[in-house]
Coordinates of C-alpha atoms and ligand atoms in Angstrom, one line a residue:
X518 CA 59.8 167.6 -259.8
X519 CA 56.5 167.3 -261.4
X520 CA 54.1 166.0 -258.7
X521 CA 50.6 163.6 -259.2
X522 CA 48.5 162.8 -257.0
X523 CA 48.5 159.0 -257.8
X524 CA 52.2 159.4 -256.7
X525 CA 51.1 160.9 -253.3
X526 CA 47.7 159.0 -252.8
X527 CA 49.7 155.7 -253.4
X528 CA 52.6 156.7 -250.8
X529 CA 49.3 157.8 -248.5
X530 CA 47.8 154.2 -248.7
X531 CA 51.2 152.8 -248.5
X532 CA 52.8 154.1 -245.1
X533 CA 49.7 154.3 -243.8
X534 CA 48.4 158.0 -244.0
X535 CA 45.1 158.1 -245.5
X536 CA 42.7 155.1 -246.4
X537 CA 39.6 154.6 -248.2
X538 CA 36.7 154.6 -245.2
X539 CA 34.9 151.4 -244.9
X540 CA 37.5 150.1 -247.6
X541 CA 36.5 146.1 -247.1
X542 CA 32.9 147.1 -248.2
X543 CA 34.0 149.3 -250.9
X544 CA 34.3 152.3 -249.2
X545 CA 32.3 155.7 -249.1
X546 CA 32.5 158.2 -251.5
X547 CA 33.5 161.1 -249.8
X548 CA 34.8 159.9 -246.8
X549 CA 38.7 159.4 -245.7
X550 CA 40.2 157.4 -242.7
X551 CA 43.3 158.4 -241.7
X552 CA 46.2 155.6 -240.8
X553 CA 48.8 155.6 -237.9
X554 CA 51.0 158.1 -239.6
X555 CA 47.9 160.2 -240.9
X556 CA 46.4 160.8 -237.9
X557 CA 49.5 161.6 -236.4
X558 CA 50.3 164.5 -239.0
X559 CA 46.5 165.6 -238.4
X560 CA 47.1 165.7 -234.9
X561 CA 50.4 168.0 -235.0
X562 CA 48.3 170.1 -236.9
X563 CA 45.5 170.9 -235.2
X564 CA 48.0 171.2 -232.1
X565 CA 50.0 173.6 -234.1
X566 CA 47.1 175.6 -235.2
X567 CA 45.9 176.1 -231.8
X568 CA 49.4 176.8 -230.0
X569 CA 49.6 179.6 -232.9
X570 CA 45.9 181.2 -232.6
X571 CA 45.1 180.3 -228.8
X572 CA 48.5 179.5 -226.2
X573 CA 50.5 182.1 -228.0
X574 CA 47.9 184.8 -227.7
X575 CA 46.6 187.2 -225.2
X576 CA 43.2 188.0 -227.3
X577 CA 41.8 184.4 -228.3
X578 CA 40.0 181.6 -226.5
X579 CA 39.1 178.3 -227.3
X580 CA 35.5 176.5 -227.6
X581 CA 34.9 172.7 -228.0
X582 CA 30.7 172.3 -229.0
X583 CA 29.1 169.7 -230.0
X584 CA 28.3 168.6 -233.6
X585 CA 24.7 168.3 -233.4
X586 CA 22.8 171.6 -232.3
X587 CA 19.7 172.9 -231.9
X588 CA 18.4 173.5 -235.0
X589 CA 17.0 177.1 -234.5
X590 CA 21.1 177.5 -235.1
X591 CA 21.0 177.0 -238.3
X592 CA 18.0 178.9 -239.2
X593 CA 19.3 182.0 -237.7
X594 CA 22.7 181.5 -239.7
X595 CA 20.9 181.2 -243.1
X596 CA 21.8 177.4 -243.9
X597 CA 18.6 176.0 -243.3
X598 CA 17.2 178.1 -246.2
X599 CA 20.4 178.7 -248.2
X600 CA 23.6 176.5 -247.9
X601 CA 23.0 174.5 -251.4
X602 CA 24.7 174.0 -254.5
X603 CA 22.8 173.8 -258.0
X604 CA 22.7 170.4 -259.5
X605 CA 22.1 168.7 -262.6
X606 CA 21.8 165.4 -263.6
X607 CA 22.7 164.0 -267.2
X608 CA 19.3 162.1 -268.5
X609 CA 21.5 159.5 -270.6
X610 CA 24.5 158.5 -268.6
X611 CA 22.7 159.6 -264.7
X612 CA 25.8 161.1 -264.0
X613 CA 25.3 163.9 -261.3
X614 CA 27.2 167.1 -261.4
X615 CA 27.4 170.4 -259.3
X616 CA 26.5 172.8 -261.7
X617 CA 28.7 175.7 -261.0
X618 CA 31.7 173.2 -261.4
X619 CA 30.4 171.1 -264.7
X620 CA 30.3 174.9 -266.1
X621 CA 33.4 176.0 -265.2
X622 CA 35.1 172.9 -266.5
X623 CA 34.0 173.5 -269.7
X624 CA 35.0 177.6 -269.6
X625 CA 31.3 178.5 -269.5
X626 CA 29.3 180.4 -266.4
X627 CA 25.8 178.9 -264.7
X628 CA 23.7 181.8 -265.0
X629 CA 21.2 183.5 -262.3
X630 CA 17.7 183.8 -263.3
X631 CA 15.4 185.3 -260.7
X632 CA 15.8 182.8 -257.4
X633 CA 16.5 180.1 -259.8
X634 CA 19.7 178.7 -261.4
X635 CA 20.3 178.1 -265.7
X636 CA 22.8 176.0 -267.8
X637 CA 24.6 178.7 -270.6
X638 CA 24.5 177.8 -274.4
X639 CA 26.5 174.5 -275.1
X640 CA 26.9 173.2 -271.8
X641 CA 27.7 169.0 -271.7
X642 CA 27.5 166.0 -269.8
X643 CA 31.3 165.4 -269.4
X644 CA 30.8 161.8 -268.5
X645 CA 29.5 161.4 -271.6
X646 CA 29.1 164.5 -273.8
X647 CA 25.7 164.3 -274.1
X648 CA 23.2 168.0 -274.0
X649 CA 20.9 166.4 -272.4
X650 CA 20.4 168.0 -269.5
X651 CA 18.1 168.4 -266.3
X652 CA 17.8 172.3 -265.6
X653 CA 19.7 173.0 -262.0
X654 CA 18.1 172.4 -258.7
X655 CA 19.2 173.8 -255.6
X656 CA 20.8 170.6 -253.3
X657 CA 20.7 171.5 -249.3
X658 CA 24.3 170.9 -248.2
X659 CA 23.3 169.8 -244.8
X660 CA 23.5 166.5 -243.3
X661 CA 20.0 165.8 -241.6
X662 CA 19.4 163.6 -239.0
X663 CA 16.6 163.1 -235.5
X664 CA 17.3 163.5 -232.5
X665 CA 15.3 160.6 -230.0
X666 CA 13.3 158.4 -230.6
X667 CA 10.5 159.4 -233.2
X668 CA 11.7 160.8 -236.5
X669 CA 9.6 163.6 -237.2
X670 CA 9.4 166.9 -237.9
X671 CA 10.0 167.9 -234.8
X672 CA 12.9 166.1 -233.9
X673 CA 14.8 166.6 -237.0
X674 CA 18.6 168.3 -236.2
X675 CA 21.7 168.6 -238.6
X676 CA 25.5 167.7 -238.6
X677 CA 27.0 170.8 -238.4
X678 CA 28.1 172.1 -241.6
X679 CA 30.4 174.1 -240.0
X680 CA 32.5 174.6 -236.4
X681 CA 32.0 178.5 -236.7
X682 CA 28.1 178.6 -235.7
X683 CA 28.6 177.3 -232.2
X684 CA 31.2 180.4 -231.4
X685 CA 28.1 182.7 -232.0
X686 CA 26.3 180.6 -230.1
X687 CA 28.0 180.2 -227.2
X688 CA 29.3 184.0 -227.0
X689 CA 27.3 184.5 -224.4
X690 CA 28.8 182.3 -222.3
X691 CA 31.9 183.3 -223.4
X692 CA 32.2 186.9 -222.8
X693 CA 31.6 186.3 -219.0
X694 CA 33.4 183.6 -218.1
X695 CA 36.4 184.1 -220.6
X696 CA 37.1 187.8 -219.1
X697 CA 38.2 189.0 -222.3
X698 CA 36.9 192.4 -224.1
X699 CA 36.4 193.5 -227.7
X700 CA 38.4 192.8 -229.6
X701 CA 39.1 189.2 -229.2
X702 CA 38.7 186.0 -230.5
X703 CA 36.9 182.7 -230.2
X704 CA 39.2 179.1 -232.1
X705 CA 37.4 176.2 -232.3
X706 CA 38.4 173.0 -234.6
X707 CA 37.0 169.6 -235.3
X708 CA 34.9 167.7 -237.4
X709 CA 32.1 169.1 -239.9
X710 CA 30.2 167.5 -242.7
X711 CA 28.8 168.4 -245.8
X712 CA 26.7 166.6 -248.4
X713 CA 28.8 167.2 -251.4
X714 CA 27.4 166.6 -254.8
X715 CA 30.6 166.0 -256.1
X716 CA 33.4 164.8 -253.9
X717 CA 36.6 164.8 -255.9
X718 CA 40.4 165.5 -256.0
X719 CA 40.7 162.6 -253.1
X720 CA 40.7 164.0 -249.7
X721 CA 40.3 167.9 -250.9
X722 CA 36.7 167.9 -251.3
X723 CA 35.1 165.0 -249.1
X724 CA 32.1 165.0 -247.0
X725 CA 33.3 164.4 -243.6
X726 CA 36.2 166.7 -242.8
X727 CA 37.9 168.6 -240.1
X728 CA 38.1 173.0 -240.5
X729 CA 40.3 175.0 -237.4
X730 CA 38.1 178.3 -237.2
X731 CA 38.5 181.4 -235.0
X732 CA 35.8 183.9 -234.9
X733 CA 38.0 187.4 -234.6
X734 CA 35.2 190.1 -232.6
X735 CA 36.2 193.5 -233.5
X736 CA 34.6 196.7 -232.6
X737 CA 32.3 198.8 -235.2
X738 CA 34.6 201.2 -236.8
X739 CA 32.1 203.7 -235.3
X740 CA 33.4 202.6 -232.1
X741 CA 36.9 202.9 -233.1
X742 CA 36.2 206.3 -234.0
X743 CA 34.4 208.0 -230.9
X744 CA 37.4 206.5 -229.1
X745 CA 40.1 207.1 -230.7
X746 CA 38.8 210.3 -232.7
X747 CA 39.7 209.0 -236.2
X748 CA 39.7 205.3 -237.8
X749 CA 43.0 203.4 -239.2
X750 CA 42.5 202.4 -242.7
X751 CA 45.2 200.5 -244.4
X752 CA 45.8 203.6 -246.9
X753 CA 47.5 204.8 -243.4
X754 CA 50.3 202.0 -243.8
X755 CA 49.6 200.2 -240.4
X756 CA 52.6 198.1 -239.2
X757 CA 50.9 194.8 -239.8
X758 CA 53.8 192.5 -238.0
X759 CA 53.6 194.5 -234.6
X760 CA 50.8 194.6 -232.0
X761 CA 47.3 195.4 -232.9
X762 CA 46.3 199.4 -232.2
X763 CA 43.3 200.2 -231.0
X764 CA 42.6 202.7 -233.6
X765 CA 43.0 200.1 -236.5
X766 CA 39.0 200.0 -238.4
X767 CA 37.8 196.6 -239.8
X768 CA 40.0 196.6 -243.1
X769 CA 43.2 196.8 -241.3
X770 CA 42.1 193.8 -238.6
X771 CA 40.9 192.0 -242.0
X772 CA 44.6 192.4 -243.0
X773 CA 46.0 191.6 -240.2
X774 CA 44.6 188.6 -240.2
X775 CA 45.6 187.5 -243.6
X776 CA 49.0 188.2 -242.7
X777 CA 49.0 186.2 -239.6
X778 CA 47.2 183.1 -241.5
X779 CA 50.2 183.7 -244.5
X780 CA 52.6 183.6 -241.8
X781 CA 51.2 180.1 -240.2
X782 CA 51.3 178.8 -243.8
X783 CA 54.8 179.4 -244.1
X784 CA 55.2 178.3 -240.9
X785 CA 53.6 175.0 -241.5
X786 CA 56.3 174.8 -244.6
X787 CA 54.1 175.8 -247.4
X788 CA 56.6 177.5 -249.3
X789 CA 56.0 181.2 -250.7
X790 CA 55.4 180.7 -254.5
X791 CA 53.0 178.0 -253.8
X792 CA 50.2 180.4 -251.8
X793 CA 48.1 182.8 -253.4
X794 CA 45.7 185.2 -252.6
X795 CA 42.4 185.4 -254.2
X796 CA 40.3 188.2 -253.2
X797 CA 37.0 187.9 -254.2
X798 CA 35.0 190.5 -256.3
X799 CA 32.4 192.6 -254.9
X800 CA 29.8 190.1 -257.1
X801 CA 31.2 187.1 -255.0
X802 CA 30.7 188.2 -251.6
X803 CA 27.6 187.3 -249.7
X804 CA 25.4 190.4 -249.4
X805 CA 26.4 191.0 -245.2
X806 CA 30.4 190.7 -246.0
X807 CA 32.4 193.5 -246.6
X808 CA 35.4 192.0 -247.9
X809 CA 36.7 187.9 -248.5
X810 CA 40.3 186.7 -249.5
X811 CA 40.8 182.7 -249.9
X812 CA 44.3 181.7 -249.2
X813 CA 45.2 179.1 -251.8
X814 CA 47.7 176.3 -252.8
X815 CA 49.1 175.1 -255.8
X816 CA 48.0 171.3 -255.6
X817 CA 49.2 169.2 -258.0
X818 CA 45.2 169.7 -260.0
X819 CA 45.4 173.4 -259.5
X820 CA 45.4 176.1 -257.8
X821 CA 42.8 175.9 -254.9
X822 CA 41.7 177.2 -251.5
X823 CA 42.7 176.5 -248.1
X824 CA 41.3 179.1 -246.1
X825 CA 38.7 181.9 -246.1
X826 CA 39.2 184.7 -244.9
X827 CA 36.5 186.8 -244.5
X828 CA 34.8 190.1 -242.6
X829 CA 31.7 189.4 -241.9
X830 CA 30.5 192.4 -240.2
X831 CA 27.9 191.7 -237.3
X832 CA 25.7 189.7 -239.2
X833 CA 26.3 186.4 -237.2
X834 CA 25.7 187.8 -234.0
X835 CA 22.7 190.0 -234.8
X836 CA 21.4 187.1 -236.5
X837 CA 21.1 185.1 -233.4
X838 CA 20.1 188.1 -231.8
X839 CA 17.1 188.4 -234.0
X840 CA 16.5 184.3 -233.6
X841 CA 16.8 184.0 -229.7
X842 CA 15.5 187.6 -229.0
X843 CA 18.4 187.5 -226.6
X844 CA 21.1 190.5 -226.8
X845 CA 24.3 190.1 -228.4
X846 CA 25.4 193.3 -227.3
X847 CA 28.8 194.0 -225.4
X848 CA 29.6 196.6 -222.9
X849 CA 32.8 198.6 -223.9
X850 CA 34.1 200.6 -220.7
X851 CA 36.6 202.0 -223.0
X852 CA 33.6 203.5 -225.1
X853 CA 31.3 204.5 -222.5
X854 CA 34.2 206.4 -221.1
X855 CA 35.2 208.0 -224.3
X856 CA 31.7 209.0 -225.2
X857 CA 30.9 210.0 -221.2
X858 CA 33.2 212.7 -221.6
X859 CA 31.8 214.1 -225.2
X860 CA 29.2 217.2 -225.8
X861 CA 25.9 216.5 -226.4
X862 CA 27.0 218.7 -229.5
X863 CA 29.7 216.3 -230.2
X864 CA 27.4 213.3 -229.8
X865 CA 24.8 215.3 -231.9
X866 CA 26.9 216.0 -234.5
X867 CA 28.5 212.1 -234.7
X868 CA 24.5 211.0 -234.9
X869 CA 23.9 213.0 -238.0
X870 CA 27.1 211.9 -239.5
X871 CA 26.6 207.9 -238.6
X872 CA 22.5 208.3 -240.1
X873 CA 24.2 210.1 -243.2
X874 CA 26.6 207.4 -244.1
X875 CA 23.9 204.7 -243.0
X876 CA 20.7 205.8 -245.3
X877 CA 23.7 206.6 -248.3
X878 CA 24.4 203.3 -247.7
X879 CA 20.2 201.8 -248.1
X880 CA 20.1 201.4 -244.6
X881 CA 17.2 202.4 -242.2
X882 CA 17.7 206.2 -240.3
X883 CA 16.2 204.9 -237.0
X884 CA 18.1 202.0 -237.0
X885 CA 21.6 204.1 -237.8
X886 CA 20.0 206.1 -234.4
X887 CA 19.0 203.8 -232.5
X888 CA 22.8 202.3 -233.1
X889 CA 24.6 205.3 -232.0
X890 CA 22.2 205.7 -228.7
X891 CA 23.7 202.4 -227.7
X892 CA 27.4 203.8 -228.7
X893 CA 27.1 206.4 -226.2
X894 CA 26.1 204.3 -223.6
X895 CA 29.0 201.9 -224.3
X896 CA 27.1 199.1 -226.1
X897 CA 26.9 197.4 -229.6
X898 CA 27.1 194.2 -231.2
X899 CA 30.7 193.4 -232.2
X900 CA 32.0 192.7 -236.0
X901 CA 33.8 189.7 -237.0
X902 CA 36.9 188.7 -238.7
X903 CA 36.6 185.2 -239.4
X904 CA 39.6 183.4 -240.5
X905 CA 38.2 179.5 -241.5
X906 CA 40.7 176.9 -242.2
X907 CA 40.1 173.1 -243.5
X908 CA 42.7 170.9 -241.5
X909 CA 42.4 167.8 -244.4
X910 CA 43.1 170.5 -247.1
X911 CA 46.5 171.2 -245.3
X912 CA 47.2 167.7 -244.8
X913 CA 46.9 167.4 -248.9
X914 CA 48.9 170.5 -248.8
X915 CA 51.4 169.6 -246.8
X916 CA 51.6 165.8 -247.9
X917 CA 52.0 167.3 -251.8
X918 CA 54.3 169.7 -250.7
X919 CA 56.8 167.2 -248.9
X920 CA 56.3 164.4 -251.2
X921 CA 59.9 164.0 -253.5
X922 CA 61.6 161.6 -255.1
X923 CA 65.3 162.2 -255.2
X924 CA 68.1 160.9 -257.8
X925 CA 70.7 159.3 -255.8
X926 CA 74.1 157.5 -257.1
X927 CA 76.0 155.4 -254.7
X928 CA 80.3 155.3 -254.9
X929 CA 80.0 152.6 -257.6
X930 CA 78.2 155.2 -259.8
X931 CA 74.5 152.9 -259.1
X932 CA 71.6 154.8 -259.1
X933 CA 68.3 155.4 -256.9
X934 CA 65.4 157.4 -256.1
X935 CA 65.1 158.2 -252.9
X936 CA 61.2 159.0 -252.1
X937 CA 60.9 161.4 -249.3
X938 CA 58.4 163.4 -247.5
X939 CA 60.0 166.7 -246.3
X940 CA 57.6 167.7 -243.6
X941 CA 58.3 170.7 -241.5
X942 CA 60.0 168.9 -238.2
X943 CA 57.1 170.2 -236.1
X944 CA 54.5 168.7 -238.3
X945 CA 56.4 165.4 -238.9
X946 CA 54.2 162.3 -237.9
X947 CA 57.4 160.9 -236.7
X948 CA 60.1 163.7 -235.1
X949 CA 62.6 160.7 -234.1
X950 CA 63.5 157.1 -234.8
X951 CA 66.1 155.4 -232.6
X952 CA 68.2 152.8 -234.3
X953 CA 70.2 150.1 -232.6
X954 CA 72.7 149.5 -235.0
X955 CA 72.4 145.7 -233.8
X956 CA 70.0 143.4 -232.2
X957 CA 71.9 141.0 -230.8
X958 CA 74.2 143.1 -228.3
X959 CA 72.0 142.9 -225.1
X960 CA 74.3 146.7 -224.0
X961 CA 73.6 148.4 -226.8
X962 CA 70.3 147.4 -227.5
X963 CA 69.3 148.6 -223.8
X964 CA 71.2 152.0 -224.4
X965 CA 69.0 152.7 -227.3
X966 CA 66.0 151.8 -225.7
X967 CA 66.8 154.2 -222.5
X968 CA 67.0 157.1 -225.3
X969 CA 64.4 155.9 -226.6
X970 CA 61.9 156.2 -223.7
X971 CA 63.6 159.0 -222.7
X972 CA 62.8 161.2 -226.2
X973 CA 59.2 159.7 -226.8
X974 CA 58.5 161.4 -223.3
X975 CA 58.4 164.6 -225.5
X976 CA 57.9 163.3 -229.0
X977 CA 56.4 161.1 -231.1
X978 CA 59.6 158.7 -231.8
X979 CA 60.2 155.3 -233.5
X980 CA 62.1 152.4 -232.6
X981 CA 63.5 150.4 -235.7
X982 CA 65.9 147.4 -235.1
X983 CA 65.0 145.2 -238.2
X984 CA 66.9 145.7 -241.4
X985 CA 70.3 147.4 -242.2
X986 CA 70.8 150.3 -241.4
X987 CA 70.2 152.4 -244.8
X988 CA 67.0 150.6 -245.4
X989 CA 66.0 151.6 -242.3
X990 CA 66.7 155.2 -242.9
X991 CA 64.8 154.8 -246.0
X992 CA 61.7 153.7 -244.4
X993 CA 61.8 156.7 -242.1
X994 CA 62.3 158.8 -244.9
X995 CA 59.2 157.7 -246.8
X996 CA 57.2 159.0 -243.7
X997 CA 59.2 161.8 -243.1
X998 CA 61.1 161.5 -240.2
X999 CA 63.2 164.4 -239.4
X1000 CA 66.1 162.6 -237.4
X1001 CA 67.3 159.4 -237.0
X1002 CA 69.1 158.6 -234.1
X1003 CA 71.7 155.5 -234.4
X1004 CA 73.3 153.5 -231.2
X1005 CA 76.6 152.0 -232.0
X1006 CA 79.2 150.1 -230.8
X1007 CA 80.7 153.6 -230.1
X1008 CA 78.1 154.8 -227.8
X1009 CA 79.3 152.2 -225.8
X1010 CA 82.6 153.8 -225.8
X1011 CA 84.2 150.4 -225.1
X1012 CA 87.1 151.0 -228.2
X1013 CA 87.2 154.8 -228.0
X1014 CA 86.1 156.2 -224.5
X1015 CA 86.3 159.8 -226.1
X1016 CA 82.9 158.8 -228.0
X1017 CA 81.1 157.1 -225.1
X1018 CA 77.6 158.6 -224.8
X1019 CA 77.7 159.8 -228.5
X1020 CA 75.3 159.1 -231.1
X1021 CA 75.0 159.1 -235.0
X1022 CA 72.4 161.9 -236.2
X1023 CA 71.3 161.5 -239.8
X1024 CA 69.4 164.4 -240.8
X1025 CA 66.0 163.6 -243.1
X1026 CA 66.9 166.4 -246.1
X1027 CA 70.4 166.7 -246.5
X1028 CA 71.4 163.0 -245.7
X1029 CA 74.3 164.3 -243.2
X1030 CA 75.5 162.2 -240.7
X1031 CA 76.9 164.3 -237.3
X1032 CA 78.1 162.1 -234.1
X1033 CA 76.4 164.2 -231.2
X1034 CA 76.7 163.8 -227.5
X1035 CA 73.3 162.3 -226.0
X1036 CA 73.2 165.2 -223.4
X1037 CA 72.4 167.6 -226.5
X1038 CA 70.2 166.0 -228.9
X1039 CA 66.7 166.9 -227.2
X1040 CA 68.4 170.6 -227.2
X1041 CA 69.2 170.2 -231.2
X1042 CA 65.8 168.4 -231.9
X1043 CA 63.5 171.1 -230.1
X1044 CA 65.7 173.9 -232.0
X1045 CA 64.4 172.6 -235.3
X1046 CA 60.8 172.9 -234.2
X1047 CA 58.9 176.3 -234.8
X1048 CA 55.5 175.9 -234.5
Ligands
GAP2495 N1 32.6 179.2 -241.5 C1 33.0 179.6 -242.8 C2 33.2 178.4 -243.7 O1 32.9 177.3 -243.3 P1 34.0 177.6 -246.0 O2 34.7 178.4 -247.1 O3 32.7 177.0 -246.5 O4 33.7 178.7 -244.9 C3 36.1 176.9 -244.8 O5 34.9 176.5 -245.4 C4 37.2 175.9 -245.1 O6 36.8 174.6 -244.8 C5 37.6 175.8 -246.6 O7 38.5 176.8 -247.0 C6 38.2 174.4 -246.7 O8 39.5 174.5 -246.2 C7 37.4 173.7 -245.7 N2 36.3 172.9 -246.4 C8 35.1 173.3 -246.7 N3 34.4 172.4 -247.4 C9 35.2 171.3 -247.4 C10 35.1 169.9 -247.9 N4 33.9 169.5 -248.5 N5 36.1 169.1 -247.7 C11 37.2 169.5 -247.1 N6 37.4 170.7 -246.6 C12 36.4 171.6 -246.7

């Protein structure tokens, strides 16, 4: 069925997913709340994320920084002096737009011109259609704020615009206390913020949003190469579903990795057709990365991105190297070993090759020396994979993805649309709802609640006892409850003792109705989750 996002943003306000922040005082542009339901959905996902990139791995670790930093951060990482987008205002209507995006709308592209930005041929206003134009101005991204007392110069600090920053930060730390060696990985999620010019497409774009990041550190394929003797590439076909191989170079861990984000996608019930893969052109990427792919979804106003996925070399680290003077250097004992057991002709001869490729590449002979002296001895400053998810943006996914409304016709031939949110069970706000099938029965009403607290001890259930029964399966279907659970007269087992300590489960998609024996429903229940 054709999808709009009125449809899903009025089922949102509804049942209680997502609100307008501040709402009695008109709200915030750019800023979401998210209801009962919502924050239960964000929750399963951010769980979900991290049981897939941290519990069920050997070779990632978690981090939980704070949002506000020390500013120096975000000097080093190039968004003090560079995370903006161009904007232009239109003289006669005041209307602001990003620049890039007012462009694109209209099929034209902004155009570089030295350091600064220029508005093609023909471009509009399309508020109100008018030329008239302010030329673009670079817009700093960054939430500013002070930190104490006196709001000066000196005490000025940012929202982070970002989780990423703080896993370079804190590497340091890491390393040590973590015990893990290159390569491995650093997950952090929560909350970032970014001034938008433009919010838009409700909860996609906002200014205040959550991203799940995991900072993947890699050896140089240098590295690889004096120990392993040769470099994986993915023109050698690597078997990307099995265990990492220590031989694989940067392009092949960069594939990995969009394989393992595809596969929690699909995972998370995104289905195939809907994800694409966007890699960006060698024009696109930022002047340190060596190769970007955005995984995207087709929302209901396009096709858009989800996730980055991006190799960002060992720019990050060497940054903050530079910034803090303090090394971000690793000690490899699987390197020193290999290279303690090479020729000084061998050594020699690697040298020329790694100052060869270095200078054909621009880049600075000593420096291409000075790199391979610390190889030998074990050291360098690890590469990164950095795979950087927005949690909201899966949310929308997800909530446009499980939003239907289904054609039903009762015995009597009446129709109905059933509205439903199919939700991938482990994602579900709501994995259970028990049902009495009456109130008034002072037995059965107790047996249901026993289940009851027995199943919420592992999952987020709901109790319903108001209503017949159908509506009540309709209200767990708006919000995308899996299974309902309903206590009869049976469950009792006062007129058939066969059935005693059976209950009706009504499954959320197909409408079918098994009778189950209590003893196995939390075996039947955990078989349907898989994240
Ligand atoms: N550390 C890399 C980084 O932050 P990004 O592409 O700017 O890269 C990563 O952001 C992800 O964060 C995006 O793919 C998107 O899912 C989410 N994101 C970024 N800006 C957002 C915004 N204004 N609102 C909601 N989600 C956003």
């Amino acid at each position: 069925m054709e999808k709009t996002l009125e449809q899903i943003s009025s089922l949102c306000k509804r049942r209680g997913f997502i609100f307008p922040s501040s709402e009695i005082y008109g709200g915030l542009n750019g800023f979401w709340d998210y209801g009962p339901m919502g924050a239960e959905l964000k929750r399963n996902i951010r769980d979900a994320w991290w049981r897939f990139t941290v519990q069920w791995r050997d070779d990632v670790v978690g981090l939980d920084a704070t949002i506000i930093m020390n500013p120096r951060i975000w000097e080093a990482s190039g968004h003090v002096g560079g995370f903006a987008d161009p904007m232009v205002d239109c003289k006669d209507c005041k209307k602001r737009h990003r620049a890039d995006q007012l462009c694109e709308e209209q099929g034209l592209k902004l155009v570089r011109d030295g350091k600064a930005w220029k508005l093609p041929e023909g471009c509009k206003c399309t508020a109100c259609g008018s030329a008239n134009l302010t030329e673009p101005r670079e817009f700093n991204l960054m939430f500013k704020t002070y930190v104490g007392p006196v709001e000066d110069d000196s005490s000025v600090a940012y929202l982070r615009p970002e989780t990423a920053q703080a896993i370079f930060a804190q590497f340091l730390n890491i390393v040590p206390t973590s015990r893990k060696a290159v390569p491995f990985g650093v997950a952090q999620s929560g909350k970032s913020f970014r001034n938008e010019i433009n919010p838009r497409n409700y909860t996609f774009r906002s200014r205040e949003f959550e991203q799940m990041e995991l900072e993947f550190f890699i050896r140089p394929d240098e590295a690889v190469e004096l120990i392993c003797g040769h470099v994986a590439t993915l023109a050698d076909n690597p078997d990307l579903s099995g265990d990492p191989q220590e031989d694989w170079g940067w392009e092949v861990w960069h594939r990995y990795w969009v394989e393992q984000r595809l596969k929690w996608y699909r995972l998370a019930g995104l289905p195939e057709q809907d994800l694409h893969l966007y890699w960006q052109k060698k024009d696109e990427l930022a002047h340190y990365a060596r190769a970007c792919v955005d995984i995207e979804y087709a929302f209901p106003f396009g096709v858009q991105e989800l996730e980055g996925i991006a190799a960002r070399s060992d720019f990050d680290l060497t940054q903050h190297q530079k910034h803090s003077g303090k090394s971000m250097e690793v000690m490899d004992d699987r390197l020193r070993l290999a290279c303690a057991a090479k020729s000084d002709e061998e050594k020699a001869e690697f040298k020329a090759k790694v100052v060869a490729d270095w200078t054909a590449r621009g880049k600075d002979a000593a420096a291409a020396e000075a790199f391979c002296d610390g190889l030998f001895q074990g050291r360098y400053v690890p590469h990164v994979i950095e795979p950087s998810a927005g949690t909201d943006r899966l949310a929308l996914a997800l909530l446009c993805n499980a939003y239907d409304e289904e054609k039903l016709v009762d015995s009597k031939g009446k129709e109905d649309v059933r509205t439903v949110l199919r939700f991938s069970p482990s994602l579900a706000p709501v994995k259970v709802a028990v049902l009495p099938l009456v109130k008034n029965k002072p037995e059965l009403r107790e047996k249901a609640r026993e289940l009851y607290r027995s199943l919420r001890r592992r999952w987020k259930c709901a109790w319903d006892e108001t209503g017949a029964i159908g509506r009540r399966y309709r209200r767990q279907d708006e919000i995308g409850t899996p299974f309902c659970v309903t206590v009869d007269f049976d469950t009792l087992g006062e007129e058939h003792p066969e059935l005693k300590d059976t209950v009706t489960l009504r499954f959320r998609d197909s409408m079918e109705q098994v009778r189950v024996p209590i003893s196995e429903l939390a075996a039947k229940i955990d078989a349907s989750m898989e994240l």
